[in-house]
PDB file of C-alpha atoms in Angstrom:
ATOM      1  CA  UNK A  26      51.598  72.897  33.404  1.00 74.00           C
ATOM      2  CA  UNK A  27      50.280  70.216  35.108  1.00 82.00           C
ATOM      3  CA  UNK A  28      52.845  68.941  35.822  1.00 86.00           C
ATOM      4  CA  UNK A  29      54.678  71.529  37.007  1.00 84.00           C
ATOM      5  CA  UNK A  30      51.839  72.289  39.650  1.00 83.00           C
ATOM      6  CA  UNK A  31      52.386  68.713  40.674  1.00 86.00           C
ATOM      7  CA  UNK A  32      56.207  69.241  40.785  1.00 89.00           C
ATOM      8  CA  UNK A  33      55.802  72.598  42.639  1.00 92.00           C
ATOM      9  CA  UNK A  34      53.088  71.953  45.294  1.00 90.00           C
ATOM     10  CA  UNK A  35      54.713  69.491  47.086  1.00 91.00           C
ATOM     11  CA  UNK A  36      57.656  71.218  47.597  1.00 92.00           C
ATOM     12  CA  UNK A  37      55.808  74.646  48.413  1.00 93.00           C
ATOM     13  CA  UNK A  38      53.706  72.211  50.649  1.00 92.00           C
ATOM     14  CA  UNK A  39      56.932  70.896  52.323  1.00 93.00           C
ATOM     15  CA  UNK A  40      58.703  74.170  53.295  1.00 95.00           C
ATOM     16  CA  UNK A  41      55.385  75.571  54.916  1.00 94.00           C
ATOM     17  CA  UNK A  42      55.242  72.768  56.970  1.00 93.00           C
ATOM     18  CA  UNK A  43      59.097  73.021  58.160  1.00 94.00           C
ATOM     19  CA  UNK A  44      57.945  76.930  58.706  1.00 94.00           C
ATOM     20  CA  UNK A  45      54.899  76.359  60.922  1.00 94.00           C
ATOM     21  CA  UNK A  46      56.697  73.277  62.207  1.00 94.00           C
ATOM     22  CA  UNK A  47      59.797  75.265  63.578  1.00 95.00           C
ATOM     23  CA  UNK A  48      57.064  78.585  64.788  1.00 94.00           C
ATOM     24  CA  UNK A  49      54.849  75.714  66.495  1.00 94.00           C
ATOM     25  CA  UNK A  50      56.464  72.712  66.986  1.00 93.00           C
ATOM     26  CA  UNK A  51      56.137  69.319  64.767  1.00 93.00           C
ATOM     27  CA  UNK A  52      53.067  67.906  67.151  1.00 94.00           C
ATOM     28  CA  UNK A  53      51.130  70.762  66.699  1.00 94.00           C
ATOM     29  CA  UNK A  54      51.668  71.240  63.214  1.00 93.00           C
ATOM     30  CA  UNK A  55      50.643  68.007  62.488  1.00 92.00           C
ATOM     31  CA  UNK A  56      47.482  68.037  64.449  1.00 93.00           C
ATOM     32  CA  UNK A  57      46.510  71.308  62.508  1.00 91.00           C
ATOM     33  CA  UNK A  58      47.148  69.066  59.694  1.00 90.00           C
ATOM     34  CA  UNK A  59      44.838  66.501  60.923  1.00 90.00           C
ATOM     35  CA  UNK A  60      42.516  68.415  61.796  1.00 89.00           C
ATOM     36  CA  UNK A  61      42.068  70.284  58.727  1.00 85.00           C
ATOM     37  CA  UNK A  62      41.334  66.352  57.708  1.00 84.00           C
ATOM     38  CA  UNK A  63      38.368  65.982  59.730  1.00 87.00           C
ATOM     39  CA  UNK A  64      37.141  69.322  59.322  1.00 82.00           C
ATOM     40  CA  UNK A  65      37.290  68.393  55.811  1.00 79.00           C
ATOM     41  CA  UNK A  66      35.262  65.860  55.668  1.00 81.00           C
ATOM     42  CA  UNK A  67      32.824  67.224  58.092  1.00 84.00           C
ATOM     43  CA  UNK A  68      32.111  70.386  56.180  1.00 80.00           C
ATOM     44  CA  UNK A  69      32.091  68.117  53.207  1.00 79.00           C
ATOM     45  CA  UNK A  70      28.966  66.236  55.112  1.00 83.00           C
ATOM     46  CA  UNK A  71      26.957  69.874  55.654  1.00 84.00           C
ATOM     47  CA  UNK A  72      27.851  71.808  52.570  1.00 81.00           C
ATOM     48  CA  UNK A  73      27.295  69.198  51.036  1.00 80.00           C
ATOM     49  CA  UNK A  74      23.721  68.202  51.865  1.00 85.00           C
ATOM     50  CA  UNK A  75      22.806  71.894  51.204  1.00 86.00           C
ATOM     51  CA  UNK A  76      24.505  71.832  47.509  1.00 85.00           C
ATOM     52  CA  UNK A  77      21.975  69.129  46.752  1.00 86.00           C
ATOM     53  CA  UNK A  78      18.700  70.700  48.623  1.00 89.00           C
ATOM     54  CA  UNK A  79      19.733  73.572  46.213  1.00 87.00           C
ATOM     55  CA  UNK A  80      19.896  71.303  43.203  1.00 88.00           C
ATOM     56  CA  UNK A  81      16.770  69.563  44.132  1.00 89.00           C
ATOM     57  CA  UNK A  82      15.409  73.069  44.644  1.00 90.00           C
ATOM     58  CA  UNK A  83      16.375  74.529  41.111  1.00 88.00           C
ATOM     59  CA  UNK A  84      15.055  71.191  39.296  1.00 87.00           C
ATOM     60  CA  UNK A  85      11.522  71.609  41.271  1.00 89.00           C
ATOM     61  CA  UNK A  86      11.434  75.077  39.841  1.00 88.00           C
ATOM     62  CA  UNK A  87      12.384  74.212  35.863  1.00 87.00           C
ATOM     63  CA  UNK A  88      15.132  76.426  36.515  1.00 86.00           C
ATOM     64  CA  UNK A  89      18.379  75.475  35.153  1.00 85.00           C
ATOM     65  CA  UNK A  90      21.043  74.497  38.180  1.00 86.00           C
ATOM     66  CA  UNK A  91      24.614  75.786  36.708  1.00 84.00           C
ATOM     67  CA  UNK A  92      24.671  77.606  40.340  1.00 86.00           C
ATOM     68  CA  UNK A  93      24.146  74.670  42.150  1.00 87.00           C
ATOM     69  CA  UNK A  94      26.388  72.286  40.519  1.00 87.00           C
ATOM     70  CA  UNK A  95      29.760  75.026  40.271  1.00 87.00           C
ATOM     71  CA  UNK A  96      28.987  74.772  43.981  1.00 87.00           C
ATOM     72  CA  UNK A  97      28.947  71.269  44.757  1.00 87.00           C
ATOM     73  CA  UNK A  98      31.846  70.662  42.224  1.00 88.00           C
ATOM     74  CA  UNK A  99      33.930  73.364  44.345  1.00 89.00           C
ATOM     75  CA  UNK A 100      32.467  71.966  47.252  1.00 88.00           C
ATOM     76  CA  UNK A 101      34.231  68.590  46.470  1.00 87.00           C
ATOM     77  CA  UNK A 102      36.907  70.095  45.196  1.00 89.00           C
ATOM     78  CA  UNK A 103      37.048  72.127  48.601  1.00 89.00           C
ATOM     79  CA  UNK A 104      37.205  68.839  50.452  1.00 86.00           C
ATOM     80  CA  UNK A 105      39.396  66.818  48.981  1.00 86.00           C
ATOM     81  CA  UNK A 106      41.900  69.387  49.434  1.00 88.00           C
ATOM     82  CA  UNK A 107      41.381  69.380  52.593  1.00 85.00           C
ATOM     83  CA  UNK A 108      42.013  65.838  53.082  1.00 84.00           C
ATOM     84  CA  UNK A 109      45.827  66.138  51.350  1.00 85.00           C
ATOM     85  CA  UNK A 110      48.055  67.083  54.083  1.00 86.00           C
ATOM     86  CA  UNK A 111      49.650  70.221  53.551  1.00 89.00           C
ATOM     87  CA  UNK A 112      49.077  74.032  54.823  1.00 92.00           C
ATOM     88  CA  UNK A 113      48.260  75.501  51.484  1.00 92.00           C
ATOM     89  CA  UNK A 114      46.081  72.885  50.175  1.00 91.00           C
ATOM     90  CA  UNK A 115      43.658  73.129  53.177  1.00 90.00           C
ATOM     91  CA  UNK A 116      43.938  77.116  53.093  1.00 90.00           C
ATOM     92  CA  UNK A 117      42.186  77.024  49.418  1.00 90.00           C
ATOM     93  CA  UNK A 118      39.798  74.145  50.830  1.00 89.00           C
ATOM     94  CA  UNK A 119      38.892  76.289  53.338  1.00 86.00           C
ATOM     95  CA  UNK A 120      38.388  78.840  50.959  1.00 89.00           C
ATOM     96  CA  UNK A 121      36.407  76.748  48.810  1.00 88.00           C
ATOM     97  CA  UNK A 122      33.829  75.174  51.099  1.00 84.00           C
ATOM     98  CA  UNK A 123      32.649  78.810  52.498  1.00 84.00           C
ATOM     99  CA  UNK A 124      29.947  80.447  51.043  1.00 85.00           C
ATOM    100  CA  UNK A 125      31.184  83.720  50.706  1.00 89.00           C
ATOM    101  CA  UNK A 126      34.746  82.804  49.395  1.00 91.00           C
ATOM    102  CA  UNK A 127      33.060  79.789  46.960  1.00 88.00           C
ATOM    103  CA  UNK A 128      30.734  82.688  45.520  1.00 88.00           C
ATOM    104  CA  UNK A 129      33.912  84.962  44.868  1.00 91.00           C
ATOM    105  CA  UNK A 130      35.502  81.785  42.971  1.00 88.00           C
ATOM    106  CA  UNK A 131      32.713  80.618  41.544  1.00 87.00           C
ATOM    107  CA  UNK A 132      32.628  84.781  39.730  1.00 87.00           C
ATOM    108  CA  UNK A 133      35.963  84.433  38.882  1.00 88.00           C
ATOM    109  CA  UNK A 134      35.588  81.114  37.200  1.00 84.00           C
ATOM    110  CA  UNK A 135      32.531  82.186  34.928  1.00 80.00           C
ATOM    111  CA  UNK A 136      34.589  85.521  33.910  1.00 82.00           C
ATOM    112  CA  UNK A 137      37.781  82.687  33.191  1.00 82.00           C
ATOM    113  CA  UNK A 138      35.078  80.693  31.130  1.00 78.00           C
ATOM    114  CA  UNK A 139      33.140  83.043  29.246  1.00 77.00           C
ATOM    115  CA  UNK A 140      36.550  84.654  27.922  1.00 80.00           C
ATOM    116  CA  UNK A 141      38.455  81.166  27.553  1.00 80.00           C
ATOM    117  CA  UNK A 142      35.372  79.595  25.420  1.00 77.00           C
ATOM    118  CA  UNK A 143      32.708  80.642  23.601  1.00 71.00           C
ATOM    119  CA  UNK A 144      29.076  79.188  24.203  1.00 64.00           C
ATOM    120  CA  UNK A 145      26.645  78.933  21.913  1.00 62.00           C
ATOM    121  CA  UNK A 146      23.027  80.458  23.460  1.00 59.00           C
ATOM    122  CA  UNK A 147      20.408  79.570  20.252  1.00 56.00           C
ATOM    123  CA  UNK A 148      17.831  77.708  20.338  1.00 54.00           C
ATOM    124  CA  UNK A 149      18.262  73.746  18.616  1.00 53.00           C
ATOM    125  CA  UNK A 150      15.507  74.381  15.974  1.00 53.00           C
ATOM    126  CA  UNK A 151      17.363  74.167  12.856  1.00 52.00           C
ATOM    127  CA  UNK A 152      16.410  70.188  13.008  1.00 52.00           C
ATOM    128  CA  UNK A 153      12.907  71.119  12.835  1.00 52.00           C
ATOM    129  CA  UNK A 154      13.038  73.655  10.419  1.00 53.00           C
ATOM    130  CA  UNK A 155      15.301  71.787   7.878  1.00 53.00           C
ATOM    131  CA  UNK A 156      12.891  68.463   7.993  1.00 51.00           C
ATOM    132  CA  UNK A 157      10.077  70.860   7.513  1.00 53.00           C
ATOM    133  CA  UNK A 158      11.574  72.482   4.504  1.00 53.00           C
ATOM    134  CA  UNK A 159      12.533  69.111   2.992  1.00 50.00           C
ATOM    135  CA  UNK A 160       9.054  67.894   3.642  1.00 49.00           C
ATOM    136  CA  UNK A 161       8.066  70.541   1.665  1.00 51.00           C
ATOM    137  CA  UNK A 162      10.516  71.275  -0.794  1.00 52.00           C
ATOM    138  CA  UNK A 163      11.417  67.299  -1.860  1.00 52.00           C
ATOM    139  CA  UNK A 164       7.576  65.074  -0.981  1.00 52.00           C
ATOM    140  CA  UNK A 165       6.846  63.194   1.378  1.00 50.00           C
ATOM    141  CA  UNK A 166      10.145  64.250   3.557  1.00 52.00           C
ATOM    142  CA  UNK A 167      11.303  61.565   6.362  1.00 56.00           C
ATOM    143  CA  UNK A 168       7.740  58.860   5.376  1.00 59.00           C
ATOM    144  CA  UNK A 169       8.344  57.287   3.023  1.00 64.00           C
ATOM    145  CA  UNK A 170       5.101  55.096   1.944  1.00 69.00           C
ATOM    146  CA  UNK A 171       6.117  51.403   1.609  1.00 70.00           C
ATOM    147  CA  UNK A 172       4.648  47.242   1.968  1.00 72.00           C
ATOM    148  CA  UNK A 173       5.919  44.879   4.434  1.00 68.00           C
ATOM    149  CA  UNK A 174       6.106  40.911   3.761  1.00 69.00           C
ATOM    150  CA  UNK A 175       6.517  38.353   6.210  1.00 69.00           C
ATOM    151  CA  UNK A 176       8.608  35.870   4.897  1.00 66.00           C
ATOM    152  CA  UNK A 177       8.284  31.709   6.832  1.00 61.00           C
ATOM    153  CA  UNK A 178      11.171  30.298   7.210  1.00 63.00           C
ATOM    154  CA  UNK A 179       8.957  26.729   7.435  1.00 59.00           C
ATOM    155  CA  UNK A 180       6.292  27.093   4.222  1.00 63.00           C
ATOM    156  CA  UNK A 181       3.716  25.497   3.921  1.00 60.00           C
ATOM    157  CA  UNK A 182       3.538  23.855   7.237  1.00 62.00           C
ATOM    158  CA  UNK A 183       3.625  27.083   9.147  1.00 63.00           C
ATOM    159  CA  UNK A 184       0.774  28.927   6.624  1.00 66.00           C
ATOM    160  CA  UNK A 185      -1.289  25.324   7.376  1.00 65.00           C
ATOM    161  CA  UNK A 186      -0.261  26.502  11.648  1.00 66.00           C
ATOM    162  CA  UNK A 187      -2.140  30.193  10.900  1.00 65.00           C
ATOM    163  CA  UNK A 188      -4.700  29.247   9.073  1.00 67.00           C
ATOM    164  CA  UNK A 189      -6.019  26.709  11.600  1.00 63.00           C
ATOM    165  CA  UNK A 190      -5.311  28.518  14.283  1.00 65.00           C
ATOM    166  CA  UNK A 191      -7.312  31.492  12.692  1.00 60.00           C
ATOM    167  CA  UNK A 192     -10.532  29.277  11.547  1.00 61.00           C
ATOM    168  CA  UNK A 193     -14.156  30.335  12.423  1.00 57.00           C
ATOM    169  CA  UNK A 194     -15.814  28.045  14.484  1.00 58.00           C
ATOM    170  CA  UNK A 195     -18.693  26.237  13.216  1.00 59.00           C
ATOM    171  CA  UNK A 196     -22.040  27.747  13.427  1.00 55.00           C
TER     172      UNK A 196
END
């Protein structure tokens, strides 16, 4: 699917560019493509800052920033599409950069994801319940009693040094 897209998109872009060049001239068509790249970088800067501010606001209010992350991804994709030379990608890039159409794309993308994937919304308390059950049913659970013994490779010389440093001062 992706390979077909990568083959078809340049052919469509060239066709549209030729048609626009025939209608308005080669230099105005080229100027429009350059203008769309400049517009894309300016909109990326402006919309990107706004998306980061919305993300920080969501995190500060302890809310899951799913909408903000989706918006940031669409802004980045839209700016990338504007920077790619061509009229078709520029139109889709502009649609992803403007908030009303971005909302439409976010809703369509969310509906697609909900149909395509199953999402688990239950909590991860099973690990705690299993640990508590193990502790009550089979004894100490994860806490194991044990002893530790220090092994010193120097043997008696190291023991003598420790004894010398831990002696009480004379009274």
